[in-house]
């Protein structure tokens, strides 16, 4: 399975399990997404096979209405957490899932999620990126896996 | 008989999510405590024992593996059933969880996944004795 498909599936499973939201299989025609909240977190391999290199990062950007719906599915009271913290936690879970699927023989340390300015994470500086967009009834979310050279 | 639970995760969002999923499982819950890392968990376990601990792996100060080792080394805590709740999925980690005799549920999980892991931990203790901690006939989906 290609990395882009694995990213797509990791986001889809996370949203289905935690938020009770299912993405459209066919994105269809739509306008350019307007992402209001974005998170990124770095990861580093601490043991095992060198499947993805030593380090990298994952980004997650979401349209506001979709993120609100996701938080309503995740929590009894979605106002208890900020959209940024909620998206960061989703990024954390998706990152762990992708790394486990792509490099099951490796052990990674995941960093803490942070707010992302722009489209690419500041550290570690990525040389290549794979992205996937998922379209839900309430908006679009984009996941990116960024790897150094 | 109700189930007193300790949820150990450095993310307050995830602690709330685990708590919510516990509510959805159908278990009769007693006190549900929260700890932000392994050290905080040990401090809380020093004050009050629980029937079950749900433990993340990657945490600052003291991670989940270190916490489980500390619990296993403590005569008062070694029989507390533990379920690791983590996105960690490497073969190495899974072998480690098995060797430690703890349950495991991978994030993201459904309430059904959590029920299965909790029942496994509650009924698979070292003495093999099921602990009667479920409400009525147990969870019903």
PDB file of C-alpha atoms in Angstrom, chain A residues 13-14 17-18 20 47 72-76 80-81 85-86 89 92-93 96-97 100-101 104-110, chain B residues 9-14 16-17 19-21 23-24 56 58 87-93 106-111 113:
ATOM      1  CA  UNK A  13      -9.937   5.186  11.138  1.00  0.00           C
ATOM      2  CA  UNK A  14      -9.141   7.806  13.775  1.00  0.00           C
ATOM      3  CA  UNK A  17     -13.362   5.543  16.035  1.00  0.00           C
ATOM      4  CA  UNK A  18     -13.002   8.779  17.994  1.00  0.00           C
ATOM      5  CA  UNK A  20     -17.923   8.921  14.650  1.00  0.00           C
ATOM      6  CA  UNK A  47      15.046   1.636  18.018  1.00  0.00           C
ATOM      7  CA  UNK A  72     -18.273  17.051  19.572  1.00  0.00           C
ATOM      8  CA  UNK A  73     -17.824  13.377  18.736  1.00  0.00           C
ATOM      9  CA  UNK A  74     -14.711  13.001  20.876  1.00  0.00           C
ATOM     10  CA  UNK A  75     -15.803  14.670  24.089  1.00  0.00           C
ATOM     11  CA  UNK A  76     -18.873  15.095  26.270  1.00  0.00           C
ATOM     12  CA  UNK A  80     -13.476  21.898  27.659  1.00  0.00           C
ATOM     13  CA  UNK A  81     -10.584  21.882  25.186  1.00  0.00           C
ATOM     14  CA  UNK A  85      -5.413  20.949  21.578  1.00  0.00           C
ATOM     15  CA  UNK A  86      -8.062  18.675  20.088  1.00  0.00           C
ATOM     16  CA  UNK A  89      -4.283  15.004  20.014  1.00  0.00           C
ATOM     17  CA  UNK A  92      -0.659  12.397  17.840  1.00  0.00           C
ATOM     18  CA  UNK A  93      -2.913   9.367  17.403  1.00  0.00           C
ATOM     19  CA  UNK A  96       1.439   6.755  16.003  1.00  0.00           C
ATOM     20  CA  UNK A  97      -0.859   4.777  13.793  1.00  0.00           C
ATOM     21  CA  UNK A 100       3.141   1.585  13.377  1.00  0.00           C
ATOM     22  CA  UNK A 101       1.677   0.628  10.013  1.00  0.00           C
ATOM     23  CA  UNK A 104       6.154  -1.993  12.543  1.00  0.00           C
ATOM     24  CA  UNK A 105       9.686  -3.121  13.402  1.00  0.00           C
ATOM     25  CA  UNK A 106      10.686   0.329  14.651  1.00  0.00           C
ATOM     26  CA  UNK A 107      10.051   2.170  17.909  1.00  0.00           C
ATOM     27  CA  UNK A 108       9.467   5.927  17.703  1.00  0.00           C
ATOM     28  CA  UNK A 109       9.323   8.730  20.218  1.00  0.00           C
ATOM     29  CA  UNK A 110       6.555  11.171  19.386  1.00  0.00           C
TER      30      UNK A 110
ATOM     31  CA  UNK B   9      -2.036   9.953  30.015  1.00  0.00           C
ATOM     32  CA  UNK B  10      -0.120  13.198  29.590  1.00  0.00           C
ATOM     33  CA  UNK B  11      -2.805  14.568  27.299  1.00  0.00           C
ATOM     34  CA  UNK B  12      -5.847  16.015  29.102  1.00  0.00           C
ATOM     35  CA  UNK B  13      -7.804  15.590  25.862  1.00  0.00           C
ATOM     36  CA  UNK B  14      -7.017  11.885  25.747  1.00  0.00           C
ATOM     37  CA  UNK B  16     -11.243  12.912  28.829  1.00  0.00           C
ATOM     38  CA  UNK B  17     -11.699  10.706  25.769  1.00  0.00           C
ATOM     39  CA  UNK B  19     -13.083   8.554  30.434  1.00  0.00           C
ATOM     40  CA  UNK B  20     -15.909   9.144  27.975  1.00  0.00           C
ATOM     41  CA  UNK B  21     -15.293   5.791  26.297  1.00  0.00           C
ATOM     42  CA  UNK B  23     -18.759   5.703  30.263  1.00  0.00           C
ATOM     43  CA  UNK B  24     -19.895   4.252  26.932  1.00  0.00           C
ATOM     44  CA  UNK B  56      -0.350   5.471  27.980  1.00  0.00           C
ATOM     45  CA  UNK B  58       4.831   7.981  25.826  1.00  0.00           C
ATOM     46  CA  UNK B  87      -0.767   4.304  19.549  1.00  0.00           C
ATOM     47  CA  UNK B  88       2.459   2.306  19.939  1.00  0.00           C
ATOM     48  CA  UNK B  89       2.147  -0.681  17.645  1.00  0.00           C
ATOM     49  CA  UNK B  90       5.680  -1.935  17.081  1.00  0.00           C
ATOM     50  CA  UNK B  91       6.294  -5.668  17.405  1.00  0.00           C
ATOM     51  CA  UNK B  92       8.935  -4.905  20.041  1.00  0.00           C
ATOM     52  CA  UNK B  93       6.494  -2.972  22.204  1.00  0.00           C
ATOM     53  CA  UNK B 106      -4.322   0.563  20.295  1.00  0.00           C
ATOM     54  CA  UNK B 107      -5.366   4.156  19.682  1.00  0.00           C
ATOM     55  CA  UNK B 108      -7.664   4.911  17.994  1.00  0.00           C
ATOM     56  CA  UNK B 109     -10.074   2.503  19.668  1.00  0.00           C
ATOM     57  CA  UNK B 110     -13.810   2.011  19.804  1.00  0.00           C
ATOM     58  CA  UNK B 111     -15.720   1.447  23.054  1.00  0.00           C
ATOM     59  CA  UNK B 113     -12.152  -2.429  21.709  1.00  0.00           C
TER      60      UNK B 113
END
